[in-house]
Tab-separated table of C-alpha atoms in Angstrom:
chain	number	residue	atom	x	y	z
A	765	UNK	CA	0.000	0.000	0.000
A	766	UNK	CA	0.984	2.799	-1.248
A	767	UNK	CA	1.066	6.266	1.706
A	768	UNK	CA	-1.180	8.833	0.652
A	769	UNK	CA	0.692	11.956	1.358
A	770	UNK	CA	1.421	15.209	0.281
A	771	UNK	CA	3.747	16.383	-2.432
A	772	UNK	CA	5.541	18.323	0.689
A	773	UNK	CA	5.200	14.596	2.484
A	774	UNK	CA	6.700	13.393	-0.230
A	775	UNK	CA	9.887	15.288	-0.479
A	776	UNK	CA	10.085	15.055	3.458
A	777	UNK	CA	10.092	11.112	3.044
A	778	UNK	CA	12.692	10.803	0.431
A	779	UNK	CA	15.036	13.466	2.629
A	780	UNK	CA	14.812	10.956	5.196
A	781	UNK	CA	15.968	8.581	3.218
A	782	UNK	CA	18.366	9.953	1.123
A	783	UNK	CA	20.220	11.899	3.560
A	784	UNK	CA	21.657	9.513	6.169
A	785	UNK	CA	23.283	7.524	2.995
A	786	UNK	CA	24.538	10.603	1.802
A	787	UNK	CA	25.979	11.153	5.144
A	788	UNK	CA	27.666	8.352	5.180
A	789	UNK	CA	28.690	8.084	1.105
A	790	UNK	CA	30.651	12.074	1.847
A	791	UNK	CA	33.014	9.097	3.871
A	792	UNK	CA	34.389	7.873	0.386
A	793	UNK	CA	36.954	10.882	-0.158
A	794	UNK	CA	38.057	10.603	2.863
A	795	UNK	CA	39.612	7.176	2.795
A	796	UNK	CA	36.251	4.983	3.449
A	797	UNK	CA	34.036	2.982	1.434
A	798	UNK	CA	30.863	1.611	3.063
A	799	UNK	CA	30.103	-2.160	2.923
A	800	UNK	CA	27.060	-3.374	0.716
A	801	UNK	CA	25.570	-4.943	4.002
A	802	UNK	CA	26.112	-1.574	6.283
A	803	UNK	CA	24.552	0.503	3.659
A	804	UNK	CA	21.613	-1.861	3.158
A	805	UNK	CA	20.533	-1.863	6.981
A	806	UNK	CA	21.127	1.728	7.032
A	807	UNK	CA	18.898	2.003	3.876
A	808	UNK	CA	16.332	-0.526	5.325
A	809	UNK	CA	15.995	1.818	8.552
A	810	UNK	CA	15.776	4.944	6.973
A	811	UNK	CA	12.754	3.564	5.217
A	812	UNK	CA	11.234	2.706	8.488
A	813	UNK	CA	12.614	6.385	10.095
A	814	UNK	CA	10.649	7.690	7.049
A	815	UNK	CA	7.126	5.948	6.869
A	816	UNK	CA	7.548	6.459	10.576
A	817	UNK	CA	9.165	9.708	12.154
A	818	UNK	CA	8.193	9.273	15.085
A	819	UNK	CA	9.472	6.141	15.536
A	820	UNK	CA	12.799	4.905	17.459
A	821	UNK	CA	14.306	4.286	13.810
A	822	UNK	CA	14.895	7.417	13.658
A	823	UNK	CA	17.855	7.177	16.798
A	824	UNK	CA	19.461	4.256	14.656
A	825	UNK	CA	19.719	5.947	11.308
A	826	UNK	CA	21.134	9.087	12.762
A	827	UNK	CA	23.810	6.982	14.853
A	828	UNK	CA	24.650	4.851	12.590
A	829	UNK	CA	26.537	7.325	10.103
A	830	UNK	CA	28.051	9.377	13.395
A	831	UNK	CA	29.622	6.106	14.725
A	832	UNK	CA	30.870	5.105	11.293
A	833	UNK	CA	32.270	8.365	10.853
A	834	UNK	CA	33.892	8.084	13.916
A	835	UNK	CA	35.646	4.400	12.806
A	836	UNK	CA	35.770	4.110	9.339
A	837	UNK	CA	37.790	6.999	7.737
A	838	UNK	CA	41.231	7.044	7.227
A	839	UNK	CA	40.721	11.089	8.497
A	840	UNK	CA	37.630	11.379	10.541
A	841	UNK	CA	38.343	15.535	10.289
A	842	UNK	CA	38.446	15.524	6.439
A	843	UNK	CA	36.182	18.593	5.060
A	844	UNK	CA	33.720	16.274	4.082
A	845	UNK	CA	32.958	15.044	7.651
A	846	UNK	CA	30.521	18.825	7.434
A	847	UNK	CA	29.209	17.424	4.276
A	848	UNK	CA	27.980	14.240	6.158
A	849	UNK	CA	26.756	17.111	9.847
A	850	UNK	CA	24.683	19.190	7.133
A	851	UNK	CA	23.049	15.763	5.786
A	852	UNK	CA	22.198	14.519	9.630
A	853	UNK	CA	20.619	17.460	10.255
A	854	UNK	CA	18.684	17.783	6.970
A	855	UNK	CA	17.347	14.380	8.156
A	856	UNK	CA	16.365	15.198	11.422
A	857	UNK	CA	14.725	18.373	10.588
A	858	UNK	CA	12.601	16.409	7.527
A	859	UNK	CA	11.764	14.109	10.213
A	860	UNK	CA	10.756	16.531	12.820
A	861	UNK	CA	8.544	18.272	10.569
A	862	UNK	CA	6.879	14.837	8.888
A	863	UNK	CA	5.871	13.833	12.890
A	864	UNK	CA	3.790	16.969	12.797
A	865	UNK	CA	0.169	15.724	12.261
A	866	UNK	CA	-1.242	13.064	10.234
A	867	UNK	CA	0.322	12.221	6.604
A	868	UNK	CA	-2.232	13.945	4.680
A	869	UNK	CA	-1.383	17.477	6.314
A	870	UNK	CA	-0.103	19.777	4.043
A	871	UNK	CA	3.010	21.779	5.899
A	872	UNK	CA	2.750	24.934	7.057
A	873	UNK	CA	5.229	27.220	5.081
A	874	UNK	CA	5.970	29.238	8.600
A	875	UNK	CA	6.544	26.389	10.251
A	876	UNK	CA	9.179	24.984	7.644
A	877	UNK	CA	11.021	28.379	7.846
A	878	UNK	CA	11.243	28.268	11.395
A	879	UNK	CA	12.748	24.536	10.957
A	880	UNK	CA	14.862	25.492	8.411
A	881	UNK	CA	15.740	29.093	10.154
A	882	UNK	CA	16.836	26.982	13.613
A	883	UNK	CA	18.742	23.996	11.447
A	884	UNK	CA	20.649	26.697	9.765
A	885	UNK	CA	21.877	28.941	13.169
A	886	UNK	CA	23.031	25.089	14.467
A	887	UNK	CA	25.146	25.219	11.376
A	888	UNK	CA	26.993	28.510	11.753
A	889	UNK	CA	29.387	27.096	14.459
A	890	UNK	CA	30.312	23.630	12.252
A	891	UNK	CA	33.196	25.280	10.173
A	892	UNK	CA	34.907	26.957	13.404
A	893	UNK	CA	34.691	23.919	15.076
A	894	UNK	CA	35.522	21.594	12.535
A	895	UNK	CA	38.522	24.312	12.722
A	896	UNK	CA	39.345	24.008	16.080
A	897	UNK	CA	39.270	20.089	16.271
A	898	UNK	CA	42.001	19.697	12.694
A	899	UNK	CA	44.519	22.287	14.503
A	900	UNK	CA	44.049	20.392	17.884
A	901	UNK	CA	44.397	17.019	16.156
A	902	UNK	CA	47.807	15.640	17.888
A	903	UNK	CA	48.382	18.243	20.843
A	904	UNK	CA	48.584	17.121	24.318
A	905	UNK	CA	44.887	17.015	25.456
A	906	UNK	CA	44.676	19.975	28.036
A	907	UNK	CA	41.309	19.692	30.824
A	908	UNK	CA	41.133	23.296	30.737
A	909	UNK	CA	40.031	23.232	26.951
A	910	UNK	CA	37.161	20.871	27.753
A	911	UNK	CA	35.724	22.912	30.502
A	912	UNK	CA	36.075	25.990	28.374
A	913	UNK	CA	33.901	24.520	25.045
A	914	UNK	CA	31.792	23.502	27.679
A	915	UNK	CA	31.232	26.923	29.189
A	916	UNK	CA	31.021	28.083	25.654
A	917	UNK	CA	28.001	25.728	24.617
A	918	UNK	CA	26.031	25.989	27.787
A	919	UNK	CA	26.357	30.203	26.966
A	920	UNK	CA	25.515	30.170	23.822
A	921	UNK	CA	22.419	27.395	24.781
A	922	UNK	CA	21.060	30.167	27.375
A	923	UNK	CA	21.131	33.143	25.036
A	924	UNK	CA	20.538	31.468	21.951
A	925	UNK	CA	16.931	30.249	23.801
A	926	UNK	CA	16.506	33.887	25.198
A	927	UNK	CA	16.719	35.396	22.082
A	928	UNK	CA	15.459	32.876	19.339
A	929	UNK	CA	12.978	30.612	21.822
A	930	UNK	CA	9.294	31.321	21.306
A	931	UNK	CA	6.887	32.174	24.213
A	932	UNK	CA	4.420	29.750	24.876
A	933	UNK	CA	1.981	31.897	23.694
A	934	UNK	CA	3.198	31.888	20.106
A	935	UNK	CA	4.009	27.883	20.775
A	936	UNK	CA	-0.077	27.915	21.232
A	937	UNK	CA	-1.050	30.093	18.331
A	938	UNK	CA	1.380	27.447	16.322
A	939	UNK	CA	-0.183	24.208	17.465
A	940	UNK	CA	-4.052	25.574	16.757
A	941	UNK	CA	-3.146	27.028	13.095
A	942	UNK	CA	-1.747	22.998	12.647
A	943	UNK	CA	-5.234	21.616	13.678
């Protein structure tokens, strides 16, 4: 049976499905080929992440091409690694916005700019960090520098949500234009 959704459904579905191979394909230049059998259970849950986004799937197929990025490359910090970060996060935003209502709802234009508006301030900081991780590659791993990115995120998590975070009233006025 075939799903009855939307054209915007549609492309939604084959983001989910497209991306996390993607993600994992950018691997090739830098010294990693996939195996048949990886790329076919990744395939095989990104089809279930996509006719359900809701489900647990969806924890697998995002995993799946961190921790083989993290193992298979010959350079885990090749340029492409922010290639296979933009694809994640295409997936998980295509997901987040196909668990919104049943499969026959149309989206709601504001509500994919606000998606795509939040998925593209998370990727401002990839480039400086991808940065900062190749010219620390082989120094002598320092405490202080961990406690300091920390300090960094949880900063930039507190004003980022006092300046871009919606009031609940707004977060109401959303959720009754979706019904």
């Amino acid at each position: 049976m075939i799903p009855r959704w939307t054209p915007g459904q549609w492309l939604l579905r084959v983001v989910i499905v497209l991306t996390p191979l993607g993600a994992v394909l950018a691997g090739i230049p830098a010294g990693a080929t996939p195996g048949a059998y990886f790329l076919l259970v990744l395939l095989v849950l990104a089809v279930l992440f996509a006719l359900f986004p809701a489900s647990t799937a969806g924890v697998l197929v995002l995993l799946m091409p961190v921790v083989w990025w993290a193992a298979a490359p010959d350079d885990p910090l090749h340029p492409m690694s922010m290639v296979a970060a933009v694809a994640l996060l295409a997936c998980h935003v295509a997901a987040v916005l196909a668990s919104y209502g049943p499969d026959r709802l149309p989206l709601d234009p504001a509500l994919v700019r606000l998606w795509v508006r939040r998925a593209l301030l998370v990727l401002v900081p990839v480039p400086v960090l991808w940065a900062a991780a190749d010219v620390l590659t082989g120094e002598r791993e320092r405490p202080a520098v961990w406690v300091a990115g920390l300090a960094v995120a949880g900063v930039a998590a507190v004003l980022s949500t006092t300046v871009f975070g919606e009031r609940p009233q707004q977060l109401r006025e959303s959720f009754v234009q979706l019904g």
